[in-house]
Amino acid sequence: MLLQNASQVLTFRERIPPDQMIVENGTVAIDHGRIVGVGKTEELRGKFEASEILDATGKIVTPGLIDCHTHLVFAGSRERELDMRMAGFSYMDMLKSGGGILRTMYDTRASSKDRLVQQGKRVLDGMVVHGTTTVEAKSGYGLTVEDELKILRAVRDLDGQHPVDIVPTFMGAHAIPPEHEDTPNEYVKLVTGEMIPQVAANRLAQFCDVFCDKGVFSVEQAREILLAGRQYGLLSKIHADEFSDIGASRLAIELGAVSAEHLLHTSRESLIRLARAGVVPVLLPAASLTLMENRFSDAKALLENGLHFAVASDFNPSCPTESLQFVLTLLCFGMKVPVVEGLRALTLTAAKALRRERDLGSIELGKMADLVVFDVSDYRFLLQHLGANLVSHVIKSGAVVVDDGKLVKAGG
Ligand SMILES: [Zn+2]
């Protein structure tokens, strides 16, 4: 297949001068789901015999967007909490009164796996129409052995049924369930001694994540859980410094975590240290917005030091957005990040946060043909039309899955 005549192809190829990163009047050649050619249309003309041609005149092409932090699978919804939140109840107030994560936990425990799959499928359909081709999905609304396994099995079913690829993360340490309110260390033992071994034995996750913050899991508990995960081959991720800095980002460095996420209360120095140590910072501006925290992470500090970060939706019941274009808007306007760096955060660096950069995240020879065509003639227009879905086509592993803005291949 040839995707040709695009006004710009943003390749995000590494180790090339930044001015060559954007190919004007570009074409991408695809064979057997992989990228076999990328360059100027006139240079590629005649080099390939295409059975299918997609004309992208007046449009731009980017790598498929990667949502590297979501809580995709859960039951129920939380609209009833909105008035309380607007009245000033904090996230931790809601959690202590049995709301927030715990509300969703009750609904998820009561739900069958098939219902979770149905709800998740609707979300994935929305995501792919907005240009997302790979999604990370965390468990963490079950908080019992059986319910955590149920969520991860729903994730596996979704991955098999839907064109979007899903990277599964075990996050039994998302909250302390009410039955262990007074015995949190017993719950940690359940996570390390039963959940992690069973998740690993059933090959249900690639990563292990912990919500390390005041009132949730301490640094010591998080260390114990992440080390147990590592023993079973689960790479570490950590929810760090979302509400307070208790040392979670330092723990991420100590353990060589793949990524540290949220980082709202991380100092400039700690943020730079984190990224220099090779931990991918994952910023979640939609979570800042919906929690009304009135602050964003210091993305500028990273860029000024030549460091990169990923950005993701944090899709969850209190932050339910399928649109990474909306997240891009928040990132760029909220943190004064140039659009091209915002797109890098949603593609190449997001792939690194999932350890998938060998296959995903940029448009270069040999990588998977996951591509988005946006109906704009210059990438900067992505911030010139707030709130609109500007996706015209999505190609997943070489197949067109969104055509003219419409989903064509759900359940394939
Ligand atoms: Zn999260």
Tab-separated table of C-alpha atoms and ligand atoms in Angstrom:
chain	number	residue	atom	x	y	z
A	1	MET	CA	0.000	0.000	0.000
A	2	LEU	CA	1.150	3.521	-0.733
A	3	LEU	CA	0.023	6.378	1.463
A	4	GLN	CA	1.037	9.191	-0.804
A	5	ASN	CA	1.182	12.945	-1.411
A	6	ALA	CA	0.897	13.929	2.254
A	7	SER	CA	1.711	17.601	2.783
A	8	GLN	CA	3.824	16.518	5.767
A	9	VAL	CA	4.968	13.159	7.124
A	10	LEU	CA	6.205	13.504	10.712
A	11	THR	CA	8.547	10.557	11.051
A	12	PHE	CA	10.056	10.991	14.560
A	13	ARG	CA	13.014	9.008	13.305
A	14	GLU	CA	15.843	9.164	15.798
A	15	ARG	CA	19.425	10.153	15.079
A	16	ILE	CA	18.595	12.437	12.171
A	17	PRO	CA	18.714	16.250	12.196
A	18	PRO	CA	15.404	17.675	13.488
A	19	ASP	CA	14.832	19.587	10.214
A	20	GLN	CA	14.712	16.243	8.357
A	21	MET	CA	12.200	14.801	10.784
A	22	ILE	CA	9.328	16.300	8.782
A	23	VAL	CA	9.113	15.186	5.152
A	24	GLU	CA	7.195	17.680	3.013
A	25	ASN	CA	5.097	16.142	0.232
A	26	GLY	CA	5.779	12.688	1.583
A	27	THR	CA	4.823	9.102	0.901
A	28	VAL	CA	4.895	5.988	3.078
A	29	ALA	CA	5.111	2.519	1.517
A	30	ILE	CA	3.700	-0.448	3.438
A	31	ASP	CA	4.102	-4.175	2.894
A	32	HIS	CA	2.915	-7.042	5.105
A	33	GLY	CA	2.014	-4.656	7.918
A	34	ARG	CA	5.463	-3.032	8.030
A	35	ILE	CA	6.898	0.217	6.715
A	36	VAL	CA	9.108	-0.469	3.686
A	37	GLY	CA	9.617	3.062	2.388
A	38	VAL	CA	9.332	6.649	3.543
A	39	GLY	CA	10.419	9.783	1.727
A	40	LYS	CA	9.451	12.474	-0.718
A	41	THR	CA	6.681	11.425	-3.090
A	42	GLU	CA	8.748	12.183	-6.199
A	43	GLU	CA	11.667	10.096	-4.874
A	44	LEU	CA	9.514	7.068	-4.084
A	45	ARG	CA	7.468	7.242	-7.290
A	46	GLY	CA	8.064	4.151	-9.421
A	47	LYS	CA	9.988	2.343	-6.688
A	48	PHE	CA	6.983	0.374	-5.466
A	49	GLU	CA	4.138	-1.397	-7.187
A	50	ALA	CA	1.106	-0.732	-5.032
A	51	SER	CA	-2.075	-2.774	-4.923
A	52	GLU	CA	-3.754	-0.091	-2.854
A	53	ILE	CA	-3.235	3.666	-2.898
A	54	LEU	CA	-4.433	6.099	-0.293
A	55	ASP	CA	-4.148	9.714	-1.328
A	56	ALA	CA	-3.286	12.108	1.496
A	57	THR	CA	-3.150	15.337	-0.489
A	58	GLY	CA	-3.564	18.287	1.856
A	59	LYS	CA	-3.237	16.072	4.920
A	60	ILE	CA	-0.492	15.099	7.359
A	61	VAL	CA	0.700	11.663	8.492
A	62	THR	CA	2.036	10.796	11.938
A	63	PRO	CA	2.891	7.517	13.677
A	64	GLY	CA	-0.122	5.879	15.354
A	65	LEU	CA	-0.803	7.529	18.707
A	66	ILE	CA	0.115	5.462	21.766
A	67	ASP	CA	-1.870	5.884	24.966
A	68	CYS	CA	0.702	4.598	27.459
A	69	HIS	CA	-1.301	5.057	30.688
A	70	THR	CA	-4.960	4.057	30.960
A	71	HIS	CA	-7.297	2.334	33.378
A	72	LEU	CA	-9.280	0.990	30.447
A	73	VAL	CA	-11.324	-1.787	32.041
A	74	PHE	CA	-13.883	-1.084	34.757
A	75	ALA	CA	-17.633	-1.160	35.308
A	76	GLY	CA	-20.011	1.700	36.044
A	77	SER	CA	-19.408	5.434	35.937
A	78	ARG	CA	-18.889	8.260	38.389
A	79	GLU	CA	-21.019	11.187	37.227
A	80	ARG	CA	-22.704	11.267	40.644
A	81	GLU	CA	-19.469	12.510	42.204
A	82	LEU	CA	-19.100	15.541	39.976
A	83	ASP	CA	-21.170	17.927	42.113
A	84	MET	CA	-19.224	16.910	45.220
A	85	ARG	CA	-15.969	17.477	43.438
A	86	MET	CA	-17.106	20.887	42.234
A	87	ALA	CA	-18.091	21.682	45.835
A	88	GLY	CA	-14.473	21.175	46.805
A	89	PHE	CA	-14.261	17.602	48.103
A	90	SER	CA	-10.760	16.374	47.358
A	91	TYR	CA	-9.816	13.129	45.691
A	92	MET	CA	-8.643	11.734	49.028
A	93	ASP	CA	-11.927	12.852	50.731
A	94	MET	CA	-13.853	10.931	48.083
A	95	LEU	CA	-11.681	7.842	48.520
A	96	LYS	CA	-12.063	7.893	52.330
A	97	SER	CA	-15.859	8.094	52.016
A	98	GLY	CA	-15.976	4.990	49.795
A	99	GLY	CA	-16.126	6.948	46.548
A	100	GLY	CA	-13.529	7.362	43.816
A	101	ILE	CA	-11.585	4.205	43.059
A	102	LEU	CA	-13.592	2.279	45.690
A	103	ARG	CA	-16.945	3.125	44.041
A	104	THR	CA	-15.609	1.713	40.787
A	105	MET	CA	-14.162	-1.268	42.650
A	106	TYR	CA	-17.642	-2.249	43.960
A	107	ASP	CA	-19.128	-1.945	40.456
A	108	THR	CA	-16.255	-3.890	38.881
A	109	ARG	CA	-16.374	-6.702	41.451
A	110	ALA	CA	-20.087	-7.086	40.705
A	111	SER	CA	-19.551	-7.195	36.945
A	112	SER	CA	-18.937	-10.244	34.780
A	113	LYS	CA	-15.843	-10.420	32.597
A	114	ASP	CA	-18.021	-10.241	29.488
A	115	ARG	CA	-19.637	-7.010	30.627
A	116	LEU	CA	-16.205	-5.539	31.264
A	117	VAL	CA	-15.190	-6.540	27.741
A	118	GLN	CA	-18.300	-4.869	26.285
A	119	GLN	CA	-17.641	-1.596	28.121
A	120	GLY	CA	-13.946	-1.720	27.199
A	121	LYS	CA	-14.714	-2.324	23.545
A	122	ARG	CA	-16.802	0.840	23.325
A	123	VAL	CA	-13.892	2.810	24.755
A	124	LEU	CA	-11.391	1.270	22.329
A	125	ASP	CA	-13.677	2.079	19.393
A	126	GLY	CA	-13.675	5.701	20.533
A	127	MET	CA	-9.914	5.701	20.970
A	128	VAL	CA	-9.065	4.324	17.528
A	129	VAL	CA	-11.378	6.814	15.827
A	130	HIS	CA	-9.310	9.507	17.565
A	131	GLY	CA	-6.039	8.083	16.228
A	132	THR	CA	-4.888	5.742	19.018
A	133	THR	CA	-3.380	2.468	17.766
A	134	THR	CA	-1.802	1.067	20.959
A	135	VAL	CA	-3.097	1.338	24.519
A	136	GLU	CA	-1.659	0.337	27.861
A	137	ALA	CA	-4.334	-0.979	30.250
A	138	LYS	CA	-3.973	-1.370	33.996
A	139	SER	CA	-5.986	-3.574	36.303
A	140	GLY	CA	-6.703	-2.213	39.768
A	141	TYR	CA	-10.477	-1.992	40.238
A	142	GLY	CA	-10.805	-5.550	41.534
A	143	LEU	CA	-8.426	-5.652	44.505
A	144	THR	CA	-9.021	-9.354	45.137
A	145	VAL	CA	-7.077	-12.162	43.466
A	146	GLU	CA	-10.059	-13.290	41.467
A	147	ASP	CA	-11.257	-9.826	40.405
A	148	GLU	CA	-7.795	-8.636	39.373
A	149	LEU	CA	-7.430	-11.769	37.219
A	150	LYS	CA	-10.913	-11.140	35.777
A	151	ILE	CA	-9.918	-7.629	34.684
A	152	LEU	CA	-6.665	-8.807	33.110
A	153	ARG	CA	-8.519	-11.586	31.295
A	154	ALA	CA	-10.950	-8.977	29.963
A	155	VAL	CA	-7.911	-6.998	28.758
A	156	ARG	CA	-6.575	-10.094	27.013
A	157	ASP	CA	-9.949	-10.744	25.334
A	158	LEU	CA	-10.110	-7.140	24.152
A	159	ASP	CA	-6.599	-7.349	22.752
A	160	GLY	CA	-7.619	-10.414	20.754
A	161	GLN	CA	-10.882	-8.941	19.505
A	162	HIS	CA	-9.954	-5.358	18.690
A	163	PRO	CA	-7.548	-3.914	16.122
A	164	VAL	CA	-5.967	-1.668	18.775
A	165	ASP	CA	-3.073	-3.452	20.530
A	166	ILE	CA	-3.182	-3.534	24.302
A	167	VAL	CA	-0.210	-3.712	26.652
A	168	PRO	CA	-1.373	-5.136	30.005
A	169	THR	CA	-0.223	-3.865	33.398
A	170	PHE	CA	-1.045	-5.466	36.746
A	171	MET	CA	-1.970	-2.806	39.299
A	172	GLY	CA	-3.424	-4.631	42.261
A	173	ALA	CA	-1.775	-1.906	44.335
A	174	HIS	CA	-4.130	0.799	43.049
A	175	ALA	CA	-5.877	1.314	46.405
A	176	ILE	CA	-6.175	-0.465	49.722
A	177	PRO	CA	-9.541	-2.261	49.667
A	178	PRO	CA	-11.958	-1.634	52.570
A	179	GLU	CA	-11.535	-5.154	53.990
A	180	HIS	CA	-7.844	-4.323	54.588
A	181	GLU	CA	-8.309	-0.736	55.746
A	182	ASP	CA	-6.762	-1.560	59.126
A	183	THR	CA	-4.346	-4.187	57.849
A	184	PRO	CA	-2.677	-2.639	54.788
A	185	ASN	CA	0.415	-4.838	55.119
A	186	GLU	CA	-1.794	-7.916	54.868
A	187	TYR	CA	-3.035	-6.546	51.566
A	188	VAL	CA	0.553	-5.988	50.388
A	189	LYS	CA	1.183	-9.665	51.208
A	190	LEU	CA	-1.836	-10.672	49.157
A	191	VAL	CA	-0.503	-8.641	46.212
A	192	THR	CA	3.045	-10.023	46.421
A	193	GLY	CA	2.265	-13.561	47.568
A	194	GLU	CA	-0.831	-14.434	45.551
A	195	MET	CA	-1.792	-11.882	42.908
A	196	ILE	CA	1.625	-11.422	41.279
A	197	PRO	CA	2.448	-15.161	41.060
A	198	GLN	CA	-0.969	-15.910	39.525
A	199	VAL	CA	-0.815	-13.000	37.100
A	200	ALA	CA	2.622	-14.194	35.990
A	201	ALA	CA	1.626	-17.866	35.788
A	202	ASN	CA	-1.253	-16.934	33.478
A	203	ARG	CA	0.933	-14.501	31.486
A	204	LEU	CA	-1.603	-11.750	32.001
A	205	ALA	CA	0.681	-8.710	32.353
A	206	GLN	CA	3.981	-7.249	31.214
A	207	PHE	CA	4.253	-4.491	33.799
A	208	CYS	CA	3.556	-4.059	37.501
A	209	ASP	CA	2.418	-0.638	38.734
A	210	VAL	CA	1.855	0.823	42.228
A	211	PHE	CA	0.059	3.970	43.386
A	212	CYS	CA	2.751	5.315	45.707
A	213	ASP	CA	1.480	8.407	47.518
A	214	LYS	CA	0.384	9.732	50.893
A	215	GLY	CA	-2.670	7.756	52.051
A	216	VAL	CA	-2.177	4.970	49.506
A	217	PHE	CA	1.005	2.822	49.344
A	218	SER	CA	4.192	3.950	51.096
A	219	VAL	CA	7.614	3.885	49.460
A	220	GLU	CA	8.500	0.739	51.467
A	221	GLN	CA	5.311	-1.041	50.394
A	222	ALA	CA	5.761	0.056	46.781
A	223	ARG	CA	9.349	-1.231	46.782
A	224	GLU	CA	8.225	-4.601	48.114
A	225	ILE	CA	5.502	-4.920	45.477
A	226	LEU	CA	7.625	-3.809	42.528
A	227	LEU	CA	10.494	-6.116	43.558
A	228	ALA	CA	8.074	-9.026	43.831
A	229	GLY	CA	6.774	-8.163	40.357
A	230	ARG	CA	10.298	-8.100	39.023
A	231	GLN	CA	11.008	-11.577	40.411
A	232	TYR	CA	8.156	-12.772	38.222
A	233	GLY	CA	9.350	-10.895	35.161
A	234	LEU	CA	7.025	-7.883	35.430
A	235	LEU	CA	8.761	-4.603	34.594
A	236	SER	CA	8.159	-1.697	36.973
A	237	LYS	CA	5.981	1.362	36.528
A	238	ILE	CA	4.966	3.697	39.324
A	239	HIS	CA	2.266	6.316	39.985
A	240	ALA	CA	4.549	8.933	41.517
A	241	ASP	CA	4.139	12.354	43.121
A	242	GLU	CA	0.527	12.879	42.034
A	243	PHE	CA	-0.646	14.433	45.297
A	244	SER	CA	2.586	14.755	47.273
A	245	ASP	CA	6.282	13.948	46.973
A	246	ILE	CA	6.914	11.075	49.408
A	247	GLY	CA	9.902	9.724	47.470
A	248	ALA	CA	8.201	7.727	44.712
A	249	SER	CA	10.254	9.196	41.888
A	250	ARG	CA	13.463	8.415	43.813
A	251	LEU	CA	12.206	4.849	44.182
A	252	ALA	CA	11.662	4.720	40.414
A	253	ILE	CA	15.340	5.564	39.892
A	254	GLU	CA	16.478	3.114	42.591
A	255	LEU	CA	14.554	0.252	40.968
A	256	GLY	CA	15.324	1.194	37.382
A	257	ALA	CA	11.611	1.508	36.618
A	258	VAL	CA	10.626	1.807	32.963
A	259	SER	CA	8.451	4.835	33.710
A	260	ALA	CA	7.159	7.095	36.470
A	261	GLU	CA	3.744	8.631	35.943
A	262	HIS	CA	1.821	11.793	36.983
A	263	LEU	CA	4.796	13.702	38.516
A	264	LEU	CA	2.691	16.708	39.465
A	265	HIS	CA	4.581	17.443	42.669
A	266	THR	CA	8.054	16.488	41.448
A	267	SER	CA	10.603	19.288	41.719
A	268	ARG	CA	12.409	20.487	38.616
A	269	GLU	CA	15.666	18.888	39.805
A	270	SER	CA	14.038	15.543	40.588
A	271	LEU	CA	12.287	15.479	37.237
A	272	ILE	CA	15.559	16.048	35.386
A	273	ARG	CA	17.319	13.430	37.540
A	274	LEU	CA	14.554	10.939	36.798
A	275	ALA	CA	14.737	11.345	33.020
A	276	ARG	CA	18.565	11.345	33.051
A	277	ALA	CA	18.454	8.032	34.918
A	278	GLY	CA	16.532	6.545	31.990
A	279	VAL	CA	13.092	6.432	33.616
A	280	VAL	CA	10.497	7.735	31.137
A	281	PRO	CA	8.418	10.522	32.729
A	282	VAL	CA	4.742	10.064	31.769
A	283	LEU	CA	2.690	13.242	32.125
A	284	LEU	CA	-1.103	13.134	32.455
A	285	PRO	CA	-2.529	16.617	31.973
A	286	ALA	CA	-6.166	15.467	31.642
A	287	ALA	CA	-5.930	14.045	35.174
A	288	SER	CA	-4.658	17.429	36.437
A	289	LEU	CA	-7.582	19.105	34.732
A	290	THR	CA	-10.307	16.826	36.077
A	291	LEU	CA	-8.824	16.755	39.592
A	292	MET	CA	-8.786	20.572	39.471
A	293	GLU	CA	-5.266	20.554	40.847
A	294	ASN	CA	-4.495	23.847	39.116
A	295	ARG	CA	-1.038	22.686	38.178
A	296	PHE	CA	0.770	20.776	35.469
A	297	SER	CA	4.114	18.967	35.450
A	298	ASP	CA	7.253	20.885	34.547
A	299	ALA	CA	7.626	19.567	30.997
A	300	LYS	CA	9.610	22.656	30.025
A	301	ALA	CA	12.397	21.724	32.451
A	302	LEU	CA	12.846	18.444	30.590
A	303	LEU	CA	12.833	19.987	27.118
A	304	GLU	CA	15.329	22.672	28.162
A	305	ASN	CA	17.699	19.882	29.156
A	306	GLY	CA	17.272	17.892	25.955
A	307	LEU	CA	15.168	15.255	27.755
A	308	HIS	CA	11.930	13.694	26.596
A	309	PHE	CA	8.699	12.656	28.236
A	310	ALA	CA	5.582	10.737	27.243
A	311	VAL	CA	2.036	11.961	27.658
A	312	ALA	CA	-1.131	9.869	28.029
A	313	SER	CA	-4.841	10.139	28.722
A	314	ASP	CA	-5.033	8.436	32.148
A	315	PHE	CA	-8.412	7.231	30.863
A	316	ASN	CA	-10.367	6.237	34.000
A	317	PRO	CA	-13.875	6.832	35.389
A	318	SER	CA	-12.999	10.316	36.665
A	319	CYS	CA	-11.015	11.278	33.572
A	320	PRO	CA	-12.798	9.524	30.717
A	321	THR	CA	-11.281	10.897	27.524
A	322	GLU	CA	-10.603	8.781	24.438
A	323	SER	CA	-8.983	11.702	22.631
A	324	LEU	CA	-5.233	12.115	22.692
A	325	GLN	CA	-5.784	15.207	20.542
A	326	PHE	CA	-7.520	16.763	23.545
A	327	VAL	CA	-4.603	15.663	25.741
A	328	LEU	CA	-2.198	17.240	23.229
A	329	THR	CA	-4.073	20.532	23.562
A	330	LEU	CA	-3.783	20.451	27.361
A	331	LEU	CA	-0.104	19.536	27.178
A	332	CYS	CA	0.847	22.229	24.696
A	333	PHE	CA	-1.215	25.100	26.108
A	334	GLY	CA	-0.940	24.026	29.751
A	335	MET	CA	2.801	23.395	29.808
A	336	LYS	CA	3.930	25.590	26.880
A	337	VAL	CA	5.177	22.598	24.910
A	338	PRO	CA	5.726	22.985	21.119
A	339	VAL	CA	3.295	20.867	19.079
A	340	VAL	CA	6.027	18.729	17.563
A	341	GLU	CA	7.309	17.810	21.041
A	342	GLY	CA	3.743	17.031	22.068
A	343	LEU	CA	3.419	14.628	19.147
A	344	ARG	CA	6.747	13.013	20.004
A	345	ALA	CA	5.400	12.479	23.551
A	346	LEU	CA	2.351	10.674	22.093
A	347	THR	CA	4.358	8.479	19.742
A	348	LEU	CA	8.065	7.673	20.095
A	349	THR	CA	8.477	8.448	23.795
A	350	ALA	CA	5.170	6.749	24.623
A	351	ALA	CA	6.508	3.644	22.829
A	352	LYS	CA	9.589	3.816	25.067
A	353	ALA	CA	7.357	3.991	28.155
A	354	LEU	CA	5.967	0.617	27.013
A	355	ARG	CA	9.309	-0.795	25.804
A	356	ARG	CA	7.845	-1.066	22.304
A	357	GLU	CA	10.142	1.386	20.522
A	358	ARG	CA	11.668	-1.332	18.351
A	359	ASP	CA	8.305	-1.804	16.635
A	360	LEU	CA	6.325	1.350	17.299
A	361	GLY	CA	6.457	5.098	17.713
A	362	SER	CA	8.098	6.353	14.532
A	363	ILE	CA	7.795	6.095	10.774
A	364	GLU	CA	10.916	4.248	9.705
A	365	LEU	CA	11.850	1.162	7.782
A	366	GLY	CA	10.934	-2.099	9.462
A	367	LYS	CA	8.580	-0.672	12.061
A	368	MET	CA	4.903	-1.622	12.185
A	369	ALA	CA	2.720	0.383	9.806
A	370	ASP	CA	0.652	2.101	12.509
A	371	LEU	CA	-0.179	5.489	11.037
A	372	VAL	CA	-2.645	8.342	11.441
A	373	VAL	CA	-3.745	10.687	8.671
A	374	PHE	CA	-5.020	14.005	10.002
A	375	ASP	CA	-7.174	16.246	7.849
A	376	VAL	CA	-4.911	19.290	8.287
A	377	SER	CA	-2.221	20.569	5.927
A	378	ASP	CA	0.282	21.484	8.639
A	379	TYR	CA	0.817	19.780	12.003
A	380	ARG	CA	0.412	23.082	13.831
A	381	PHE	CA	-3.279	23.076	12.853
A	382	LEU	CA	-3.722	20.329	15.449
A	383	LEU	CA	-3.828	23.186	17.988
A	384	GLN	CA	-5.848	25.516	15.786
A	385	HIS	CA	-9.152	23.716	16.050
A	386	LEU	CA	-9.831	22.988	19.689
A	387	GLY	CA	-11.962	20.010	20.598
A	388	ALA	CA	-12.440	18.685	17.067
A	389	ASN	CA	-11.491	15.181	15.986
A	390	LEU	CA	-9.208	15.876	13.029
A	391	VAL	CA	-8.450	12.221	12.201
A	392	SER	CA	-9.324	11.189	8.685
A	393	HIS	CA	-7.702	7.720	8.453
A	394	VAL	CA	-6.042	5.260	10.813
A	395	ILE	CA	-3.857	2.424	9.607
A	396	LYS	CA	-3.115	-0.389	12.065
A	397	SER	CA	-0.484	-2.982	11.096
A	398	GLY	CA	-0.938	-1.969	7.465
A	399	ALA	CA	-4.754	-2.219	7.407
A	400	VAL	CA	-7.121	0.740	7.185
A	401	VAL	CA	-9.220	0.630	10.371
A	402	VAL	CA	-10.630	4.160	10.232
A	403	ASP	CA	-11.730	5.422	6.835
A	404	ASP	CA	-12.837	9.027	6.410
A	405	GLY	CA	-13.334	9.292	10.165
A	406	LYS	CA	-15.436	6.120	10.416
A	407	LEU	CA	-14.479	2.856	12.104
A	408	VAL	CA	-14.337	0.132	9.471
A	409	LYS	CA	-12.900	-2.854	11.257
A	410	ALA	CA	-14.047	-3.377	14.809
A	411	GLY	CA	-13.681	-6.898	16.121
A	412	GLY	CA	-11.257	-7.908	13.390
B	1	ZN	ZN	-3.336	6.135	36.623
